[in-house]
């Protein structure tokens, strides 16, 4: 699978952004799609995930109630709506896919270049 994240940018604290991840290739073989982020000098971490079938969702505690993950199966695209953004949300955001019922980063593949989200305080 090939995944391309887009939609990042510069936003003030309290603002919103919507990220998109366009998937191509054997997308239907994958069980779950996820968003991860990597802040400068830190490890890449899980943000949110959604099952292609059924649409169950999973969130990191740090984004619960502020971020919403969704999908459009017809477009092979999934999204991350980010509201009430905080300075600490600043990071490069990546999308990826997994065959497994997992949010463990090492079980995901299809990593693309990511999209930069910068939140000014």
Tab-separated table of N, CA, C and O in Angstrom:
chain	number	residue	atom	x	y	z
A	1	UNK	N	0.852	-1.183	0.000
A	1	UNK	CA	0.000	0.000	0.000
A	1	UNK	C	0.892	1.239	0.000
A	1	UNK	O	1.979	1.232	0.564
A	2	UNK	N	0.398	2.261	-0.708
A	2	UNK	CA	1.093	3.552	-0.698
A	2	UNK	C	0.154	4.579	-0.075
A	2	UNK	O	-1.032	4.632	-0.420
A	3	UNK	N	0.683	5.355	0.835
A	3	UNK	CA	-0.124	6.324	1.562
A	3	UNK	C	0.496	7.703	1.449
A	3	UNK	O	1.712	7.858	1.563
A	4	UNK	N	-0.342	8.695	1.225
A	4	UNK	CA	0.119	10.066	1.078
A	4	UNK	C	-0.679	10.964	1.995
A	4	UNK	O	-1.888	11.147	1.788
A	5	UNK	N	-0.005	11.535	2.981
A	5	UNK	CA	-0.654	12.457	3.903
A	5	UNK	C	-0.576	13.876	3.368
A	5	UNK	O	0.417	14.267	2.736
A	6	UNK	N	-1.625	14.644	3.648
A	6	UNK	CA	-1.653	16.045	3.240
A	6	UNK	C	-2.541	16.831	4.188
A	6	UNK	O	-3.258	16.246	5.001
A	7	UNK	N	-2.498	18.153	4.055
A	7	UNK	CA	-3.390	19.002	4.830
A	7	UNK	C	-2.746	19.722	5.997
A	7	UNK	O	-3.418	20.476	6.698
A	8	UNK	N	-1.461	19.499	6.212
A	8	UNK	CA	-0.797	20.185	7.301
A	8	UNK	C	-0.638	21.668	7.015
A	8	UNK	O	-0.933	22.150	5.926
A	9	UNK	N	-0.166	22.387	8.043
A	9	UNK	CA	0.049	23.812	7.880
A	9	UNK	C	0.329	24.472	9.200
A	9	UNK	O	0.582	23.808	10.211
A	10	UNK	N	0.276	25.799	9.163
A	10	UNK	CA	0.508	26.609	10.358
A	10	UNK	C	-0.829	27.116	10.872
A	10	UNK	O	-1.621	27.673	10.091
A	11	UNK	N	-1.082	26.931	12.157
A	11	UNK	CA	-2.352	27.349	12.737
A	11	UNK	C	-2.091	27.867	14.149
A	11	UNK	O	-1.150	27.423	14.812
A	12	UNK	N	-2.914	28.778	14.588
A	12	UNK	CA	-2.797	29.289	15.943
A	12	UNK	C	-3.390	28.298	16.942
A	12	UNK	O	-4.294	27.527	16.597
A	13	UNK	N	-2.911	28.363	18.148
A	13	UNK	CA	-3.466	27.527	19.209
A	13	UNK	C	-4.965	27.769	19.316
A	13	UNK	O	-5.430	28.917	19.239
A	14	UNK	N	-5.704	26.677	19.459
A	14	UNK	CA	-7.153	26.761	19.494
A	14	UNK	C	-7.808	26.562	18.149
A	14	UNK	O	-9.034	26.389	18.062
A	15	UNK	N	-7.008	26.584	17.097
A	15	UNK	CA	-7.534	26.434	15.752
A	15	UNK	C	-7.716	24.982	15.353
A	15	UNK	O	-7.545	24.059	16.161
A	16	UNK	N	-8.060	24.790	14.068
A	16	UNK	CA	-8.356	23.455	13.552
A	16	UNK	C	-7.640	23.212	12.235
A	16	UNK	O	-7.345	24.149	11.487
A	17	UNK	N	-7.378	21.948	11.974
A	17	UNK	CA	-6.854	21.495	10.691
A	17	UNK	C	-7.465	20.133	10.395
A	17	UNK	O	-7.800	19.380	11.320
A	18	UNK	N	-7.554	19.816	9.118
A	18	UNK	CA	-8.022	18.493	8.704
A	18	UNK	C	-6.967	17.853	7.826
A	18	UNK	O	-6.642	18.388	6.755
A	19	UNK	N	-6.435	16.756	8.271
A	19	UNK	CA	-5.457	16.014	7.497
A	19	UNK	C	-6.158	14.926	6.680
A	19	UNK	O	-7.162	14.368	7.120
A	20	UNK	N	-5.599	14.651	5.519
A	20	UNK	CA	-6.111	13.577	4.665
A	20	UNK	C	-4.996	12.583	4.388
A	20	UNK	O	-3.825	12.963	4.321
A	21	UNK	N	-5.384	11.343	4.189
A	21	UNK	CA	-4.427	10.313	3.807
A	21	UNK	C	-5.035	9.511	2.668
A	21	UNK	O	-6.024	8.796	2.865
A	22	UNK	N	-4.461	9.665	1.489
A	22	UNK	CA	-4.932	8.946	0.311
A	22	UNK	C	-4.168	7.642	0.184
A	22	UNK	O	-2.930	7.638	0.193
A	23	UNK	N	-4.909	6.555	0.055
A	23	UNK	CA	-4.303	5.232	-0.021
A	23	UNK	C	-4.468	4.651	-1.417
A	23	UNK	O	-5.508	4.817	-2.047
A	24	UNK	N	-3.436	3.976	-1.870
A	24	UNK	CA	-3.507	3.282	-3.152
A	24	UNK	C	-2.837	1.924	-2.994
A	24	UNK	O	-2.064	1.704	-2.062
A	25	UNK	N	-3.150	1.021	-3.908
A	25	UNK	CA	-2.614	-0.323	-3.803
A	25	UNK	C	-3.607	-1.249	-3.129
A	25	UNK	O	-4.812	-1.051	-3.196
A	26	UNK	N	-3.108	-2.232	-2.396
A	26	UNK	CA	-3.939	-3.274	-1.813
A	26	UNK	C	-4.557	-2.821	-0.490
A	26	UNK	O	-4.368	-3.439	0.541
A	27	UNK	N	-5.334	-1.772	-0.569
A	27	UNK	CA	-5.868	-1.202	0.667
A	27	UNK	C	-6.841	-2.138	1.367
A	27	UNK	O	-6.907	-2.167	2.600
A	28	UNK	N	-7.601	-2.896	0.608
A	28	UNK	CA	-8.619	-3.749	1.213
A	28	UNK	C	-8.000	-4.909	1.997
A	28	UNK	O	-8.694	-5.562	2.785
A	29	UNK	N	-6.715	-5.151	1.782
A	29	UNK	CA	-6.051	-6.208	2.536
A	29	UNK	C	-5.734	-5.775	3.961
A	29	UNK	O	-5.458	-6.609	4.825
A	30	UNK	N	-5.779	-4.482	4.195
A	30	UNK	CA	-5.395	-3.957	5.496
A	30	UNK	C	-6.575	-3.897	6.448
A	30	UNK	O	-7.715	-3.671	6.046
A	31	UNK	N	-6.287	-4.096	7.709
A	31	UNK	CA	-7.322	-4.130	8.738
A	31	UNK	C	-7.581	-2.743	9.318
A	31	UNK	O	-8.721	-2.375	9.559
A	32	UNK	N	-6.514	-1.996	9.532
A	32	UNK	CA	-6.637	-0.729	10.253
A	32	UNK	C	-5.682	0.305	9.658
A	32	UNK	O	-4.588	-0.022	9.219
A	33	UNK	N	-6.142	1.556	9.666
A	33	UNK	CA	-5.335	2.672	9.197
A	33	UNK	C	-5.093	3.598	10.381
A	33	UNK	O	-5.982	3.785	11.209
A	34	UNK	N	-3.899	4.179	10.414
A	34	UNK	CA	-3.581	4.986	11.576
A	34	UNK	C	-2.844	6.267	11.270
A	34	UNK	O	-2.246	6.427	10.200
A	35	UNK	N	-2.931	7.172	12.222
A	35	UNK	CA	-2.160	8.402	12.205
A	35	UNK	C	-1.145	8.353	13.343
A	35	UNK	O	-1.478	7.945	14.464
A	36	UNK	N	0.033	8.808	13.031
A	36	UNK	CA	1.112	8.905	14.014
A	36	UNK	C	1.745	10.281	13.877
A	36	UNK	O	1.549	10.951	12.866
A	37	UNK	N	2.497	10.689	14.878
A	37	UNK	CA	3.177	11.974	14.778
A	37	UNK	C	4.545	11.910	15.436
A	37	UNK	O	4.773	11.103	16.344
A	38	UNK	N	5.414	12.782	14.940
A	38	UNK	CA	6.761	12.849	15.477
A	38	UNK	C	7.143	14.305	15.658
A	38	UNK	O	7.256	15.044	14.670
A	39	UNK	N	7.315	14.683	16.910
A	39	UNK	CA	7.749	16.031	17.237
A	39	UNK	C	9.268	16.092	17.167
A	39	UNK	O	9.945	15.069	17.272
A	40	UNK	N	9.823	17.293	17.002
A	40	UNK	CA	11.281	17.425	16.909
A	40	UNK	C	11.989	16.826	18.124
A	40	UNK	O	11.629	17.123	19.269
A	41	UNK	N	12.953	15.963	17.849
A	41	UNK	CA	13.733	15.357	18.917
A	41	UNK	C	13.035	14.259	19.690
A	41	UNK	O	13.570	13.763	20.683
A	42	UNK	N	11.853	13.858	19.242
A	42	UNK	CA	11.093	12.828	19.960
A	42	UNK	C	10.789	11.650	19.050
A	42	UNK	O	10.932	11.730	17.834
A	43	UNK	N	10.355	10.556	19.662
A	43	UNK	CA	9.995	9.376	18.897
A	43	UNK	C	8.628	9.557	18.231
A	43	UNK	O	7.801	10.351	18.670
A	44	UNK	N	8.426	8.787	17.179
A	44	UNK	CA	7.128	8.774	16.517
A	44	UNK	C	6.140	8.026	17.420
A	44	UNK	O	6.454	6.944	17.926
A	45	UNK	N	4.939	8.601	17.586
A	45	UNK	CA	3.954	8.015	18.497
A	45	UNK	C	2.593	7.900	17.838
A	45	UNK	O	2.268	8.624	16.893
A	46	UNK	N	1.802	7.014	18.391
A	46	UNK	CA	0.434	6.792	17.916
A	46	UNK	C	-0.456	7.988	18.251
A	46	UNK	O	-0.367	8.555	19.340
A	47	UNK	N	-1.344	8.322	17.294
A	47	UNK	CA	-2.320	9.386	17.509
A	47	UNK	C	-3.745	8.838	17.457
A	47	UNK	O	-4.528	9.020	18.390
A	48	UNK	N	-4.078	8.185	16.347
A	48	UNK	CA	-5.441	7.689	16.172
A	48	UNK	C	-5.442	6.601	15.116
A	48	UNK	O	-4.542	6.549	14.266
A	49	UNK	N	-6.468	5.750	15.151
A	49	UNK	CA	-6.589	4.691	14.159
A	49	UNK	C	-8.051	4.360	13.932
A	49	UNK	O	-8.904	4.617	14.795
A	50	UNK	N	-8.322	3.774	12.757
A	50	UNK	CA	-9.677	3.401	12.401
A	50	UNK	C	-9.638	2.115	11.601
A	50	UNK	O	-8.737	1.916	10.773
A	51	UNK	N	-10.610	1.251	11.830
A	51	UNK	CA	-10.709	0.024	11.062
A	51	UNK	C	-11.387	0.310	9.731
A	51	UNK	O	-12.409	0.994	9.689
A	52	UNK	N	-10.806	-0.251	8.642
A	52	UNK	CA	-11.435	-0.053	7.340
A	52	UNK	C	-12.869	-0.599	7.348
A	52	UNK	O	-13.774	0.026	6.810
A	53	UNK	N	-13.065	-1.740	7.943
A	53	UNK	CA	-14.388	-2.341	8.003
A	53	UNK	C	-14.963	-2.145	9.395
A	53	UNK	O	-14.319	-2.440	10.385
A	54	UNK	N	-16.128	-1.602	9.470
A	54	UNK	CA	-16.750	-1.396	10.766
A	54	UNK	C	-16.521	-0.016	11.350
A	54	UNK	O	-17.382	0.523	12.046
A	55	UNK	N	-15.364	0.567	11.070
A	55	UNK	CA	-15.100	1.936	11.485
A	55	UNK	C	-14.792	2.146	12.944
A	55	UNK	O	-14.836	3.295	13.423
A	56	UNK	N	-14.440	1.099	13.692
A	56	UNK	CA	-14.054	1.319	15.086
A	56	UNK	C	-12.849	2.242	15.147
A	56	UNK	O	-11.958	2.173	14.298
A	57	UNK	N	-12.841	3.108	16.160
A	57	UNK	CA	-11.785	4.102	16.270
A	57	UNK	C	-11.022	3.985	17.590
A	57	UNK	O	-11.559	3.485	18.585
A	58	UNK	N	-9.795	4.483	17.571
A	58	UNK	CA	-8.897	4.401	18.716
A	58	UNK	C	-8.096	5.703	18.770
A	58	UNK	O	-7.696	6.226	17.722
A	59	UNK	N	-7.883	6.200	19.984
A	59	UNK	CA	-7.195	7.481	20.138
A	59	UNK	C	-6.168	7.429	21.265
A	59	UNK	O	-6.370	6.758	22.275
A	60	UNK	N	-5.112	8.192	21.077
A	60	UNK	CA	-4.192	8.434	22.174
A	60	UNK	C	-4.882	9.334	23.191
A	60	UNK	O	-5.709	10.188	22.820
A	61	UNK	N	-4.550	9.158	24.458
A	61	UNK	CA	-5.193	9.963	25.500
A	61	UNK	C	-4.990	11.458	25.261
A	61	UNK	O	-5.852	12.272	25.588
A	62	UNK	N	-3.863	11.812	24.704
A	62	UNK	CA	-3.519	13.223	24.531
A	62	UNK	C	-4.405	13.937	23.517
A	62	UNK	O	-4.436	15.174	23.498
A	63	UNK	N	-5.111	13.185	22.687
A	63	UNK	CA	-5.930	13.824	21.648
A	63	UNK	C	-7.416	13.501	21.781
A	63	UNK	O	-8.236	14.043	21.018
A	64	UNK	N	-7.779	12.654	22.719
A	64	UNK	CA	-9.197	12.293	22.893
A	64	UNK	C	-10.032	13.532	23.154
A	64	UNK	O	-9.669	14.394	23.944
A	65	UNK	N	-11.161	13.611	22.457
A	65	UNK	CA	-12.056	14.742	22.612
A	65	UNK	C	-11.703	15.934	21.742
A	65	UNK	O	-12.504	16.868	21.606
A	66	UNK	N	-10.524	15.902	21.133
A	66	UNK	CA	-10.112	17.012	20.261
A	66	UNK	C	-9.941	16.566	18.809
A	66	UNK	O	-10.227	17.336	17.885
A	67	UNK	N	-9.466	15.357	18.609
A	67	UNK	CA	-9.220	14.836	17.266
A	67	UNK	C	-10.275	13.786	16.929
A	67	UNK	O	-10.714	13.036	17.800
A	68	UNK	N	-10.621	13.722	15.648
A	68	UNK	CA	-11.559	12.712	15.164
A	68	UNK	C	-11.020	12.086	13.894
A	68	UNK	O	-10.692	12.806	12.940
A	69	UNK	N	-10.929	10.774	13.883
A	69	UNK	CA	-10.498	10.063	12.690
A	69	UNK	C	-11.727	9.523	11.978
A	69	UNK	O	-12.691	9.087	12.619
A	70	UNK	N	-11.693	9.574	10.658
A	70	UNK	CA	-12.813	9.070	9.863
A	70	UNK	C	-12.275	8.516	8.558
A	70	UNK	O	-11.094	8.683	8.240
A	71	UNK	N	-13.149	7.870	7.819
A	71	UNK	CA	-12.709	7.276	6.544
A	71	UNK	C	-13.783	7.425	5.503
A	71	UNK	O	-14.965	7.542	5.811
A	72	UNK	N	-13.354	7.366	4.250
A	72	UNK	CA	-14.270	7.315	3.108
A	72	UNK	C	-13.786	6.140	2.270
A	72	UNK	O	-12.845	6.281	1.480
A	73	UNK	N	-14.411	4.998	2.467
A	73	UNK	CA	-13.944	3.789	1.788
A	73	UNK	C	-14.016	3.921	0.265
A	73	UNK	O	-13.156	3.408	-0.443
A	74	UNK	N	-15.014	4.629	-0.223
A	74	UNK	CA	-15.167	4.778	-1.669
A	74	UNK	C	-13.991	5.548	-2.273
A	74	UNK	O	-13.609	5.318	-3.422
A	75	UNK	N	-13.430	6.454	-1.493
A	75	UNK	CA	-12.315	7.257	-1.980
A	75	UNK	C	-10.968	6.714	-1.536
A	75	UNK	O	-9.924	7.309	-1.832
A	76	UNK	N	-10.980	5.617	-0.785
A	76	UNK	CA	-9.730	5.076	-0.230
A	76	UNK	C	-8.943	6.155	0.511
A	76	UNK	O	-7.716	6.260	0.373
A	77	UNK	N	-9.665	6.914	1.281
A	77	UNK	CA	-9.049	8.039	1.986
A	77	UNK	C	-9.521	8.051	3.428
A	77	UNK	O	-10.692	7.744	3.703
A	78	UNK	N	-8.615	8.376	4.346
A	78	UNK	CA	-9.056	8.605	5.707
A	78	UNK	C	-8.506	9.936	6.195
A	78	UNK	O	-7.597	10.512	5.589
A	79	UNK	N	-9.134	10.432	7.250
A	79	UNK	CA	-8.945	11.814	7.645
A	79	UNK	C	-8.643	11.914	9.144
A	79	UNK	O	-8.965	11.017	9.921
A	80	UNK	N	-8.065	13.038	9.499
A	80	UNK	CA	-7.878	13.360	10.912
A	80	UNK	C	-8.308	14.812	11.105
A	80	UNK	O	-7.604	15.730	10.657
A	81	UNK	N	-9.472	14.990	11.703
A	81	UNK	CA	-9.945	16.327	12.039
A	81	UNK	C	-9.354	16.701	13.387
A	81	UNK	O	-9.590	16.008	14.381
A	82	UNK	N	-8.620	17.796	13.406
A	82	UNK	CA	-7.930	18.215	14.625
A	82	UNK	C	-8.489	19.557	15.069
A	82	UNK	O	-8.360	20.557	14.348
A	83	UNK	N	-9.127	19.562	16.218
A	83	UNK	CA	-9.708	20.778	16.777
A	83	UNK	C	-8.995	21.143	18.074
A	83	UNK	O	-8.302	20.316	18.671
A	84	UNK	N	-9.189	22.370	18.504
A	84	UNK	CA	-8.594	22.844	19.753
A	84	UNK	C	-7.098	22.519	19.806
A	84	UNK	O	-6.594	21.998	20.810
A	85	UNK	N	-6.429	22.836	18.741
A	85	UNK	CA	-5.011	22.483	18.641
A	85	UNK	C	-4.179	23.205	19.689
A	85	UNK	O	-4.442	24.370	20.038
A	86	UNK	N	-3.176	22.495	20.170
A	86	UNK	CA	-2.276	23.018	21.188
A	86	UNK	C	-0.856	23.081	20.613
A	86	UNK	O	-0.525	22.369	19.662
A	87	UNK	N	-0.035	23.882	21.249
A	87	UNK	CA	1.354	23.999	20.806
A	87	UNK	C	2.026	22.634	20.766
A	87	UNK	O	2.783	22.327	19.840
A	88	UNK	N	1.700	21.793	21.740
A	88	UNK	CA	2.338	20.479	21.820
A	88	UNK	C	1.853	19.498	20.754
A	88	UNK	O	2.355	18.379	20.662
A	89	UNK	N	0.892	19.902	19.949
A	89	UNK	CA	0.480	19.068	18.809
A	89	UNK	C	1.401	19.277	17.606
A	89	UNK	O	1.274	18.576	16.600
A	90	UNK	N	2.307	20.231	17.710
A	90	UNK	CA	3.241	20.484	16.619
A	90	UNK	C	4.094	19.255	16.354
A	90	UNK	O	4.727	18.710	17.260
A	91	UNK	N	4.080	18.798	15.106
A	91	UNK	CA	4.788	17.574	14.744
A	91	UNK	C	4.619	17.329	13.250
A	91	UNK	O	3.801	17.981	12.597
A	92	UNK	N	5.389	16.362	12.753
A	92	UNK	CA	5.105	15.821	11.426
A	92	UNK	C	4.132	14.670	11.630
A	92	UNK	O	4.378	13.773	12.444
A	93	UNK	N	3.049	14.697	10.892
A	93	UNK	CA	2.006	13.682	11.013
A	93	UNK	C	2.121	12.705	9.848
A	93	UNK	O	2.209	13.121	8.679
A	94	UNK	N	2.090	11.425	10.191
A	94	UNK	CA	2.219	10.356	9.210
A	94	UNK	C	0.989	9.464	9.248
A	94	UNK	O	0.396	9.255	10.301
A	95	UNK	N	0.649	8.906	8.093
A	95	UNK	CA	-0.390	7.888	8.067
A	95	UNK	C	0.235	6.558	7.642
A	95	UNK	O	1.244	6.537	6.923
A	96	UNK	N	-0.365	5.482	8.095
A	96	UNK	CA	0.170	4.157	7.832
A	96	UNK	C	-0.951	3.136	7.983
A	96	UNK	O	-2.055	3.478	8.421
A	97	UNK	N	-0.648	1.894	7.623
A	97	UNK	CA	-1.667	0.848	7.636
A	97	UNK	C	-1.116	-0.426	8.260
A	97	UNK	O	0.091	-0.673	8.216
A	98	UNK	N	-2.017	-1.226	8.805
A	98	UNK	CA	-1.611	-2.482	9.405
A	98	UNK	C	-2.597	-3.599	9.076
A	98	UNK	O	-3.785	-3.343	8.890
A	99	UNK	N	-2.101	-4.816	9.019
A	99	UNK	CA	-2.952	-5.987	8.836
A	99	UNK	C	-3.558	-6.443	10.155
A	99	UNK	O	-4.433	-7.306	10.170
A	100	UNK	N	-3.102	-5.856	11.246
A	100	UNK	CA	-3.403	-6.390	12.565
A	100	UNK	C	-4.327	-5.496	13.383
A	100	UNK	O	-4.467	-4.310	13.114
A	101	UNK	N	-4.908	-6.103	14.395
A	101	UNK	CA	-5.715	-5.388	15.378
A	101	UNK	C	-4.736	-4.770	16.375
A	101	UNK	O	-4.564	-5.260	17.487
A	102	UNK	N	-4.096	-3.681	15.963
A	102	UNK	CA	-2.962	-3.151	16.708
A	102	UNK	C	-2.828	-1.650	16.527
A	102	UNK	O	-3.231	-1.094	15.496
A	103	UNK	N	-2.247	-0.999	17.543
A	103	UNK	CA	-1.825	0.403	17.421
A	103	UNK	C	-0.321	0.519	17.637
A	103	UNK	O	0.207	1.614	17.791
A	104	UNK	N	0.363	-0.607	17.601
A	104	UNK	CA	1.819	-0.615	17.773
A	104	UNK	C	2.492	-0.170	16.486
A	104	UNK	O	2.279	-0.768	15.422
A	105	UNK	N	3.312	0.832	16.593
A	105	UNK	CA	3.893	1.457	15.408
A	105	UNK	C	4.673	0.476	14.545
A	105	UNK	O	4.663	0.582	13.313
A	106	UNK	N	5.353	-0.487	15.165
A	106	UNK	CA	6.180	-1.407	14.390
A	106	UNK	C	5.353	-2.361	13.526
A	106	UNK	O	5.906	-3.049	12.661
A	107	UNK	N	4.049	-2.405	13.722
A	107	UNK	CA	3.200	-3.284	12.920
A	107	UNK	C	2.517	-2.550	11.772
A	107	UNK	O	1.665	-3.120	11.110
A	108	UNK	N	2.917	-1.310	11.559
A	108	UNK	CA	2.348	-0.513	10.481
A	108	UNK	C	3.358	-0.359	9.356
A	108	UNK	O	4.577	-0.335	9.591
A	109	UNK	N	2.847	-0.237	8.147
A	109	UNK	CA	3.710	0.058	7.011
A	109	UNK	C	3.012	1.016	6.055
A	109	UNK	O	1.937	1.533	6.360
A	110	UNK	N	3.643	1.252	4.904
A	110	UNK	CA	3.104	2.207	3.938
A	110	UNK	C	3.434	3.642	4.292
A	110	UNK	O	2.786	4.568	3.799
A	111	UNK	N	4.454	3.836	5.123
A	111	UNK	CA	4.789	5.191	5.574
A	111	UNK	C	5.185	6.080	4.398
A	111	UNK	O	6.033	5.738	3.600
A	112	UNK	N	4.573	7.234	4.353
A	112	UNK	CA	4.940	8.252	3.379
A	112	UNK	C	5.759	9.340	4.047
A	112	UNK	O	6.209	9.185	5.176
A	113	UNK	N	5.964	10.459	3.378
A	113	UNK	CA	6.813	11.528	3.917
A	113	UNK	C	6.188	12.319	5.053
A	113	UNK	O	6.882	13.066	5.722
A	114	UNK	N	4.873	12.207	5.271
A	114	UNK	CA	4.248	12.956	6.350
A	114	UNK	C	3.902	14.384	5.950
A	114	UNK	O	4.279	14.877	4.880
A	115	UNK	N	3.171	15.041	6.836
A	115	UNK	CA	2.776	16.425	6.619
A	115	UNK	C	3.005	17.207	7.910
A	115	UNK	O	2.665	16.742	9.000
A	116	UNK	N	3.593	18.379	7.775
A	116	UNK	CA	3.972	19.172	8.942
A	116	UNK	C	2.777	19.943	9.482
A	116	UNK	O	2.082	20.639	8.733
A	117	UNK	N	2.573	19.833	10.783
A	117	UNK	CA	1.571	20.634	11.488
A	117	UNK	C	2.320	21.484	12.512
A	117	UNK	O	3.041	20.949	13.359
A	118	UNK	N	2.147	22.791	12.409
A	118	UNK	CA	2.799	23.706	13.338
A	118	UNK	C	1.733	24.547	14.014
A	118	UNK	O	0.941	25.211	13.332
A	119	UNK	N	1.712	24.495	15.336
A	119	UNK	CA	0.733	25.247	16.107
A	119	UNK	C	1.480	26.345	16.858
A	119	UNK	O	2.387	26.067	17.643
A	120	UNK	N	1.102	27.571	16.583
A	120	UNK	CA	1.754	28.700	17.248
A	120	UNK	C	1.006	29.028	18.534
A	120	UNK	O	-0.219	29.000	18.578
A	121	UNK	N	1.766	29.354	19.544
A	121	UNK	CA	1.157	29.631	20.853
A	121	UNK	C	0.784	31.094	20.995
A	121	UNK	O	1.124	31.917	20.153
